[in-house]
Structure formats: structure tokens, C-alpha cells
Coordinates of C-alpha atoms and ligand atoms in Angstrom, one line a residue:
M1 CA -16.4 11.8 -7.1
S2 CA -14.6 11.9 -10.4
I3 CA -10.9 11.7 -10.4
E4 CA -10.8 15.3 -12.3
L5 CA -13.2 16.8 -9.6
K6 CA -11.4 15.3 -6.5
L7 CA -8.2 16.6 -8.2
E8 CA -9.9 20.0 -9.1
E9 CA -10.5 20.0 -5.2
Q10 CA -7.2 19.5 -4.3
V11 CA -5.6 22.2 -6.5
K12 CA -8.2 25.1 -5.3
A13 CA -7.1 24.2 -1.5
C14 CA -4.0 25.2 -2.3
I15 CA -4.1 28.7 -0.6
H16 CA -0.9 29.9 -2.2
C17 CA 0.6 30.3 1.4
G18 CA 4.4 29.0 0.4
M19 CA 4.7 27.2 3.8
C20 CA 5.9 24.3 1.9
L21 CA 8.7 26.1 0.2
P22 CA 11.3 25.8 2.8
A23 CA 10.3 22.3 3.5
C24 CA 10.6 20.9 -0.2
P25 CA 14.3 20.1 -0.8
T26 CA 14.5 20.3 -4.8
Y27 CA 13.4 24.6 -3.9
N28 CA 16.1 24.2 -1.4
V29 CA 18.8 23.5 -3.9
S30 CA 17.3 25.5 -6.9
F31 CA 15.7 28.2 -5.4
N32 CA 13.2 28.0 -8.5
E33 CA 9.6 28.3 -7.5
A34 CA 8.7 25.8 -10.3
N35 CA 10.7 23.1 -8.7
S36 CA 8.7 23.9 -5.6
P37 CA 5.4 22.1 -4.1
R38 CA 3.4 25.4 -5.0
G39 CA 5.1 25.8 -8.7
R40 CA 4.5 22.2 -9.4
I41 CA 0.7 22.7 -8.2
Y42 CA 0.4 25.7 -10.8
L43 CA 2.2 23.5 -13.3
I44 CA -0.3 20.8 -12.9
N45 CA -3.2 23.3 -12.9
D46 CA -2.2 24.5 -16.0
I47 CA -2.4 21.7 -17.6
I48 CA -5.5 20.5 -16.5
K49 CA -6.9 23.8 -17.9
E50 CA -4.6 23.2 -20.9
E51 CA -3.3 27.0 -20.3
T52 CA 0.3 25.7 -20.0
K53 CA 2.6 28.5 -20.8
L54 CA 6.0 26.1 -20.7
D55 CA 7.0 23.7 -23.2
K56 CA 5.6 20.2 -22.4
E57 CA 9.5 18.9 -21.9
K58 CA 10.3 21.6 -19.5
T59 CA 6.9 21.2 -17.3
I60 CA 7.8 17.2 -17.5
E61 CA 11.2 18.2 -16.3
Y62 CA 9.8 20.3 -13.5
L63 CA 7.6 17.6 -12.5
D64 CA 9.9 14.7 -12.5
N65 CA 12.4 16.6 -10.1
C66 CA 10.1 15.7 -7.3
L67 CA 11.5 13.7 -5.0
S68 CA 7.9 12.3 -4.0
C69 CA 9.3 12.7 -0.3
F70 CA 5.8 14.3 1.0
A71 CA 7.7 16.8 3.2
C72 CA 5.4 19.4 1.6
E73 CA 2.2 17.5 2.4
T74 CA 3.1 17.6 6.2
V75 CA 3.8 21.1 6.7
C76 CA 0.6 22.1 4.5
P77 CA -2.2 24.0 6.5
S78 CA -4.4 23.4 3.9
N79 CA -4.1 19.8 3.9
V80 CA -3.2 19.6 0.3
D81 CA -2.8 16.0 -0.9
Y82 CA -0.1 16.8 -3.2
G83 CA 0.8 13.0 -3.7
D84 CA -2.6 12.5 -5.5
I85 CA -2.2 15.6 -7.6
L86 CA 1.0 14.6 -8.8
H87 CA 0.5 11.0 -9.2
Y88 CA -2.7 11.9 -11.6
A89 CA -0.4 14.3 -13.4
R90 CA 2.5 11.5 -14.0
Q91 CA -0.2 8.5 -14.4
D92 CA -3.3 9.6 -16.4
L93 CA -1.7 12.7 -17.7
K94 CA 1.2 11.0 -19.0
Y95 CA 3.6 14.0 -17.6
T96 CA 6.8 11.9 -16.8
K97 CA 9.7 10.9 -18.4
Y98 CA 10.6 8.3 -16.2
N99 CA 9.7 5.6 -18.6
K100 CA 11.9 6.7 -21.6
G101 CA 15.3 5.9 -23.1
F102 CA 17.9 3.7 -22.9
F103 CA 18.1 3.6 -19.1
A104 CA 14.5 3.1 -18.8
F105 CA 14.3 0.3 -21.2
L106 CA 16.8 -1.8 -18.6
R107 CA 14.9 -0.6 -16.0
K108 CA 11.7 -1.9 -17.5
L109 CA 13.3 -5.2 -18.0
F110 CA 14.5 -5.3 -14.4
F111 CA 10.9 -4.6 -13.3
K112 CA 9.4 -7.1 -15.3
F113 CA 11.6 -10.3 -15.2
I114 CA 14.0 -9.5 -12.1
I115 CA 12.3 -7.8 -9.3
N116 CA 10.0 -10.4 -8.8
N117 CA 12.3 -13.4 -8.7
R118 CA 14.5 -13.9 -5.9
S119 CA 16.9 -16.8 -7.6
L120 CA 17.6 -13.8 -10.2
L121 CA 17.9 -11.3 -7.8
R122 CA 20.5 -13.4 -5.6
L123 CA 22.5 -14.1 -9.1
L124 CA 22.5 -10.2 -9.4
R125 CA 23.7 -9.8 -6.1
L126 CA 26.4 -12.3 -7.0
N127 CA 27.4 -10.5 -10.0
L128 CA 27.7 -7.4 -8.5
K129 CA 29.7 -8.3 -5.5
F130 CA 32.4 -10.2 -7.8
S131 CA 32.1 -7.5 -10.9
S132 CA 32.5 -4.3 -8.9
F133 CA 35.9 -3.6 -9.2
L134 CA 35.2 -3.4 -13.2
I135 CA 31.6 -1.6 -13.2
R136 CA 32.6 0.9 -10.7
P137 CA 35.5 2.4 -12.7
L138 CA 33.6 1.4 -16.2
M139 CA 30.7 3.7 -14.8
K140 CA 33.1 6.6 -14.1
A141 CA 34.4 6.5 -17.4
F142 CA 31.1 6.7 -18.9
G143 CA 30.3 9.8 -16.7
L144 CA 28.2 7.9 -14.2
T145 CA 30.4 8.9 -11.3
A146 CA 27.7 9.6 -8.8
Q147 CA 26.1 6.3 -9.9
A148 CA 29.0 4.4 -9.3
K149 CA 29.3 5.9 -5.7
L150 CA 25.7 4.3 -5.2
M151 CA 27.1 0.6 -5.7
P152 CA 26.5 -1.1 -2.5
K153 CA 29.6 -2.9 -1.4
L154 CA 27.9 -6.1 -0.3
D155 CA 30.9 -7.1 2.0
K156 CA 28.2 -9.2 4.6
P157 CA 28.0 -12.7 3.5
Y158 CA 24.8 -13.4 2.4
K159 CA 22.8 -15.9 4.1
T160 CA 19.4 -17.1 2.1
I161 CA 16.1 -16.7 4.4
H162 CA 13.5 -19.1 3.3
E163 CA 10.1 -18.3 2.4
E164 CA 7.4 -20.0 5.1
E165 CA 9.8 -20.9 7.6
I166 CA 9.1 -19.7 10.7
F167 CA 11.6 -18.3 13.5
Y168 CA 10.2 -19.0 17.0
S169 CA 10.9 -16.9 19.7
D170 CA 12.2 -18.3 22.9
V171 CA 10.8 -15.8 25.7
E172 CA 8.2 -17.3 27.8
L173 CA 4.6 -15.2 27.6
N174 CA 1.3 -16.2 28.8
L175 CA 0.2 -16.0 25.1
P176 CA -1.1 -18.4 22.5
T177 CA 1.4 -18.9 19.5
E178 CA -1.3 -17.3 17.3
K179 CA -1.3 -13.7 19.1
R180 CA 2.4 -13.9 18.7
I181 CA 3.2 -15.2 15.2
I182 CA 3.4 -12.2 12.5
N183 CA 4.0 -12.0 8.8
F184 CA 7.7 -10.7 7.8
S185 CA 8.0 -9.1 3.9
L186 CA 11.5 -9.9 2.9
G187 CA 10.9 -7.7 -0.4
C188 CA 13.3 -7.3 -3.3
V189 CA 16.1 -4.8 -3.0
M190 CA 16.2 -5.2 0.8
D191 CA 16.7 -8.7 0.6
T192 CA 19.3 -8.6 -2.1
I193 CA 21.3 -5.7 -0.7
Y194 CA 20.4 -5.7 3.0
N195 CA 19.8 -9.4 3.7
D196 CA 22.1 -8.8 6.8
V197 CA 19.3 -6.4 8.1
H198 CA 16.7 -8.6 7.7
W199 CA 18.5 -11.2 9.9
D200 CA 18.7 -8.7 12.6
T201 CA 15.3 -7.8 12.3
I202 CA 14.3 -11.7 12.8
H203 CA 16.7 -11.5 15.7
V204 CA 15.1 -8.3 17.4
L205 CA 11.5 -9.8 16.8
N206 CA 12.4 -12.8 18.4
A207 CA 13.6 -11.0 21.1
F208 CA 10.7 -9.0 21.8
G209 CA 8.7 -12.2 22.1
F210 CA 7.3 -12.7 18.6
H211 CA 7.3 -15.7 16.3
V212 CA 8.3 -14.6 13.2
H213 CA 6.7 -16.2 10.1
I214 CA 8.5 -15.6 6.4
S215 CA 6.0 -14.4 3.9
S216 CA 6.0 -15.7 0.5
S217 CA 5.3 -12.4 -0.9
K218 CA 7.8 -11.2 -3.2
C219 CA 8.1 -7.3 -4.6
C220 CA 5.4 -5.3 -3.2
G221 CA 5.6 -2.7 -6.6
S222 CA 6.9 0.7 -4.6
L223 CA 10.2 0.8 -6.5
A224 CA 8.4 0.1 -9.7
E225 CA 5.9 2.9 -9.0
H226 CA 8.0 5.3 -7.9
S227 CA 10.0 5.1 -11.0
G228 CA 6.9 5.8 -13.2
E229 CA 6.3 2.1 -14.3
F230 CA 2.5 1.8 -13.2
K231 CA 1.1 -1.2 -15.3
I232 CA 4.1 -3.4 -13.9
A233 CA 3.6 -1.9 -10.4
A234 CA -0.1 -2.7 -10.9
K235 CA 0.6 -6.3 -11.2
L236 CA 3.3 -6.8 -8.5
K237 CA 1.1 -4.9 -5.9
N238 CA -1.8 -7.5 -6.9
D239 CA 0.3 -10.5 -6.7
F240 CA 1.8 -9.2 -3.1
C241 CA -1.7 -8.3 -2.0
Q242 CA -3.1 -12.0 -2.9
T243 CA -0.3 -13.4 -1.5
V244 CA -0.4 -11.9 2.0
Q245 CA -4.2 -12.0 2.3
S246 CA -3.9 -16.0 1.8
E247 CA -1.2 -16.1 4.5
E248 CA -4.2 -14.1 7.2
L249 CA -1.4 -12.7 9.3
A250 CA -0.4 -9.3 10.1
L251 CA 2.5 -8.0 7.9
V252 CA 5.5 -6.0 9.0
T253 CA 8.0 -4.3 6.9
N254 CA 11.4 -2.8 8.1
S255 CA 11.7 -0.7 4.9
A256 CA 9.8 2.6 5.1
G257 CA 9.3 3.0 1.2
C258 CA 7.6 -0.5 1.0
G259 CA 5.5 0.1 4.2
A260 CA 4.2 3.3 3.0
F261 CA 3.0 2.1 -0.7
L262 CA 1.4 -1.3 1.0
K263 CA -0.4 0.9 3.7
E264 CA -2.0 2.7 0.8
V265 CA -2.8 0.1 -1.7
S266 CA -3.5 -2.8 0.7
G267 CA -7.0 -1.5 1.8
G268 CA -6.6 -2.5 5.5
M269 CA -4.8 -6.0 4.8
G270 CA -3.0 -4.9 8.1
V271 CA 0.7 -3.9 7.3
Y272 CA 3.1 -2.4 9.7
D273 CA 6.8 -0.7 10.1
L274 CA 8.7 -2.7 12.3
I275 CA 8.8 0.0 14.8
E276 CA 4.8 -0.1 15.0
I277 CA 4.8 -3.6 16.2
L278 CA 7.9 -3.4 18.4
K279 CA 5.7 -0.7 20.1
K280 CA 3.1 -3.2 20.6
A281 CA 5.4 -6.0 21.9
P282 CA 4.2 -7.9 25.0
Y283 CA 7.8 -7.5 26.4
N284 CA 10.6 -5.3 26.1
P285 CA 14.1 -6.7 26.5
L286 CA 15.9 -3.1 26.2
K287 CA 15.3 -2.5 29.8
E288 CA 18.2 -3.2 31.8
K289 CA 20.6 -2.9 28.9
T290 CA 23.4 -0.4 28.5
F291 CA 25.1 0.8 25.6
N292 CA 27.4 3.5 25.4
G293 CA 27.5 5.5 22.4
E294 CA 26.2 8.7 20.4
I295 CA 24.0 8.2 17.2
L296 CA 22.3 10.7 14.4
Y297 CA 18.8 9.6 13.8
H298 CA 17.7 10.3 9.9
P299 CA 13.9 9.9 9.8
A300 CA 13.0 8.1 6.3
C301 CA 10.5 10.4 4.3
H302 CA 7.9 7.3 4.0
L303 CA 7.9 6.6 7.3
N304 CA 7.6 10.3 8.5
H305 CA 5.4 12.2 5.9
R306 CA 4.1 9.3 4.0
Q307 CA 3.2 6.9 7.2
G308 CA 2.8 9.5 10.1
V309 CA 5.0 7.6 12.0
S310 CA 7.4 9.9 13.8
G311 CA 9.7 9.8 16.8
D312 CA 9.0 6.0 17.7
Y313 CA 12.3 4.8 16.6
E314 CA 14.1 7.5 18.4
E315 CA 12.3 7.1 21.7
L316 CA 13.2 3.4 21.4
L317 CA 16.5 3.8 20.8
A318 CA 16.6 6.5 23.5
S319 CA 15.5 4.6 25.9
V320 CA 18.6 2.4 26.1
Q321 CA 20.7 3.3 28.6
G322 CA 24.0 5.0 27.7
L323 CA 22.9 5.5 24.0
Q324 CA 22.6 9.4 22.7
V325 CA 20.2 9.5 20.1
Y326 CA 20.3 13.2 18.4
T327 CA 18.4 14.4 15.3
L328 CA 19.8 16.8 12.9
D329 CA 17.9 20.4 12.5
Q330 CA 16.5 19.7 9.2
K331 CA 15.7 16.2 10.3
D332 CA 12.3 16.5 8.2
T333 CA 13.7 16.7 4.7
C334 CA 14.9 14.0 2.2
C335 CA 18.2 12.9 1.7
G336 CA 17.8 12.7 -2.5
S337 CA 17.1 8.8 -2.5
A338 CA 13.5 8.5 -3.3
G339 CA 13.8 4.9 -5.2
F340 CA 15.4 5.3 -8.1
Y341 CA 15.4 9.0 -8.2
N342 CA 19.3 9.2 -7.4
L343 CA 20.3 7.2 -10.4
I344 CA 17.9 9.0 -12.8
K345 CA 18.3 12.5 -11.7
S346 CA 21.6 12.1 -10.3
D347 CA 22.3 16.0 -10.3
M348 CA 19.5 17.1 -8.6
A349 CA 20.1 13.8 -6.0
Q350 CA 23.8 14.9 -5.5
K351 CA 23.0 18.1 -4.5
V352 CA 20.2 17.4 -1.9
G353 CA 22.3 14.7 -0.5
A354 CA 25.2 17.1 -0.3
L355 CA 23.0 19.0 2.3
K356 CA 22.1 16.3 4.2
A357 CA 25.7 15.4 4.3
D358 CA 26.8 18.9 5.4
E359 CA 24.8 18.8 8.1
I360 CA 25.6 14.9 9.1
T361 CA 29.3 16.0 9.0
K362 CA 28.9 19.5 10.9
S363 CA 27.3 17.4 14.0
N364 CA 30.8 15.2 14.7
I365 CA 28.5 12.2 15.4
K366 CA 30.1 9.1 13.2
T367 CA 26.9 6.9 13.0
L368 CA 23.8 7.6 11.0
V369 CA 20.6 5.3 11.6
T370 CA 18.1 5.6 9.4
A371 CA 15.2 3.2 8.4
N372 CA 15.0 2.7 4.7
P373 CA 17.3 1.0 2.2
G374 CA 17.3 3.8 -0.1
C375 CA 18.3 6.2 2.3
M376 CA 21.0 3.8 3.7
S377 CA 22.8 4.0 0.4
Q378 CA 22.2 7.5 -0.5
I379 CA 23.5 9.1 2.9
K380 CA 26.6 6.6 2.8
A381 CA 27.2 7.6 -0.8
H382 CA 27.7 11.0 0.3
L383 CA 29.6 10.3 3.7
A384 CA 33.2 9.9 4.0
D385 CA 34.4 6.1 4.4
D386 CA 35.0 6.8 8.3
Y387 CA 31.1 7.3 8.8
V388 CA 28.9 4.0 9.5
V389 CA 25.4 4.3 8.4
L390 CA 22.8 1.5 9.8
H391 CA 19.2 0.6 10.2
P392 CA 18.2 0.8 13.6
V393 CA 17.1 -2.8 13.9
T394 CA 20.9 -3.6 13.6
L395 CA 21.7 -1.0 16.4
L396 CA 19.2 -3.0 18.5
R397 CA 20.3 -6.0 17.8
R398 CA 23.7 -5.0 18.8
V399 CA 22.6 -3.2 21.9
L400 CA 20.7 -7.0 22.5
E401 CA 23.8 -8.8 22.2
A402 CA 25.9 -6.0 24.4
N403 CA 27.8 -5.6 21.3
S404 CA 29.4 -2.5 22.4
S405 CA 30.9 -1.3 19.1
L406 CA 28.8 0.9 16.3
M407 CA 31.3 0.1 13.8
Ligands
SF4_1 S1 1.6 24.8 2.3 FE1 0.0 23.8 0.9 S2 -1.4 25.6 0.6 FE2 0.5 26.5 1.0 S3 1.7 27.0 -0.9 FE3 2.0 24.9 -0.3 S4 0.6 23.3 -0.8 FE4 -0.4 25.3 -1.1
SF4_2 S1 7.5 15.9 -2.4 FE1 9.1 16.7 -1.8 S2 10.3 17.4 -3.3 FE2 8.3 16.8 -4.4 S3 7.2 18.7 -4.2 FE3 7.1 17.9 -2.0 S4 8.6 18.6 -0.7 FE4 9.1 19.2 -2.7

């Protein structure tokens, strides 16, 4: 079936019931139908039929306002593949502004020359760390206050993890090595900003009985795709998949965004989110562990809505004696991170982030746990300094090490 026909069917599948509207963060902060899934489907349908009532710039703005969080797909009774429809409008019909302008030029350079080069990424990290005292005020002076808040503090030491290294588990299990070894993807931004979370991941996987091989793959292309750089994303994705296929091991990622993208493009390569691997573990070291504290868990959209992996981290964390795990009433709503969305569409991202922060603040719980680097940065930027934002694997490591501090 041609893409046009498939798309026409998808558009027709929308019965205009509006059940997706309350799930949509951009509708919730604007109350504008054109900023809702149903409204965007109407707009795309008009483009396909060449009957657009709005001018092209306005249509592009409404489409670019979409966070690609896919909360609308989860609640849709008609199973409309909104992601496919939006992707077609952005990629094939070129209804996106994401890759135009000076900022987009810088972004293109970043995706083309830096994101796939681990040495340059480490250099960038070093620069960011030592120049942030200068960059932050400069950004604020140029009116980029929201973006300045998103700049990571990078206060944890960076410890290089070498590609192709294997970290062996010392848990004694009656299983051959080849059944226990898994391939861990370092990714790009995750290793640059949250290298400490990678070390926590290796530690926790080892504690659960897995040997961890570090994949030689670099960036998977998910961020580039999310930012409308489709050609660069395709190249990154191909390089990534070739490397991983040659390694012939099941791949695990601790970043929900990368996992969602890779599951879609890898053609059954065997990609797992960390929690899916931990759930399969032949051994559970959390039994008998006690850890007193309370946390709020925020499900990352790309784990929850895109990968359909829901409730598992909460269940595993809640199995720890003494640990109280809570979720927000609006737990299925995006925090406004969405790749580089919060840098490009900072007005909308600010409003969505503020809604999430409001809810968190009302709960009176000071530790927020979420499994995606983008969500971690976005949520932290919208909370007061006394809030702690952690990846669940960091919390798991603290439980395993009987470190009773959540801070
Ligand atoms: S929930 Fe699904 S069918 Fe209903 S309006 Fe939204 S996209 Fe259309
Ligand atoms: S993907 Fe998210 S922001 Fe976009 S229309 Fe669906 S719910 Fe709204």
C-alpha cells in the first residue's frame, strides 16, 4: 500500500471523538483545537487534499508545536497512528520549520559533526562545565532565560567507559556466559551529561547477574529525527544498526527516547529498555533490601506511550521494603522536554513544564524519578533547588548499596 493510501486510511480512522484532547499537553496549555491531536489531523488532512484554510506558516507552527509525546495514541479508541501521520507531514510534505534559521544551522552542525564523535562530545562537556558561569548570564542577557535554566550543572565527575569493554558480574549463576551477556548502548547525550547514570546502570546490571558488554555504537539518530533532521538521522541510524548487528547481542538502553526510536527502526534487532532486562533477570538482589523514603515516579512518554512499557519501574521500585512509590494524577502527560523541543519551542515547553512542576510541588515529595535524560533536565529546570531528580537506576544502585540517602 502506498504511503498516501495508508495515510488516508489513518486520517479516516479518526472519528473526531475528542478523547485525545485532555491527554494532549499542548491543548491543555493553549485550549486551542489546532494545538490538539484532532486539530492537527484536520490540518494534515487539509494539506493532503490541498484545501488548507490557514496559511502555510500558521499550519507549520501548529504542527511544530506538537511534542511527539504520543499520549494521544494511548487514549485513542480508534487506534489512529498519529505518529505516522505527523511524521509524513513533517518529512514528506516538509511542513516543519525545525530545520530553518540560525539556531537550526548550529543544530545541523552539531548533528553532523559532533553527536557521533565521542571525543568531541567529551570536549563539549568540558567546555560546558567550565564556561557555564559565563554562558548562563550571556544566554539570559540575550533573552534565553528558559534555555539557560536547562543547562546541566555537570557537577558529577566524568569517568570514561570504554567501548567493547566487558564488565563481568560476580553473581554466581548456573548459566553460560553467552546467556548472561548483554550489549549496553552509551548513546550520545546520555553519556555526555549523565555519565554517572551509565555507571549506575552497569553496576545494577552486574548486581542482577548480567555481564555487560559496551557497544561500539554511537548516536542512534533519535534526537536528529526528533529535531526534523531526517537525512542526518537516517545516516546515524544506519551506522548504529550496522554496528549493533555485527555485535550480535541483545541491546539495552537506559534512555526511553533512544529505546522508542530504536525499536521502531531496528527491524527486530533485539532492543530493550533497561527495565525490560531487569524484569527478565535470573536473580533479584532487591529482595531482603530495605530503603526508607518516598519518591514520585514520572513515566517518560517514550517508554510509556511509544514503547508501551508501563508500570514496570514503579513495580520494581515498590518491591523494595520501606520505599514508598507514588505517581502523579497526570502521570501520563508529557513534561515538555521532547528532545530539543524545550530549546526550540521554549514558550510552549515552559508552560507544559510549569504544569508538571505544579503537580509535583503539590505532592510535597521532594524526589522525582524518571527514566529519560530529557525529562530529567526539563523537570529539574522547573523545580526549586531542594528537589532531587534521579534516574530509577541511580535509585536502584543506592538501594543495593544500602545508601539510605535520596539526596
Ligand atoms: S481520540 Fe483518536 S479518534 Fe478520537 S479525535 Fe483523537 S485521534 Fe481522532
Ligand atoms: S503527540 Fe503529544 S503533543 Fe502531539 S498531539 Fe499527541 S498528545 Fe498532543
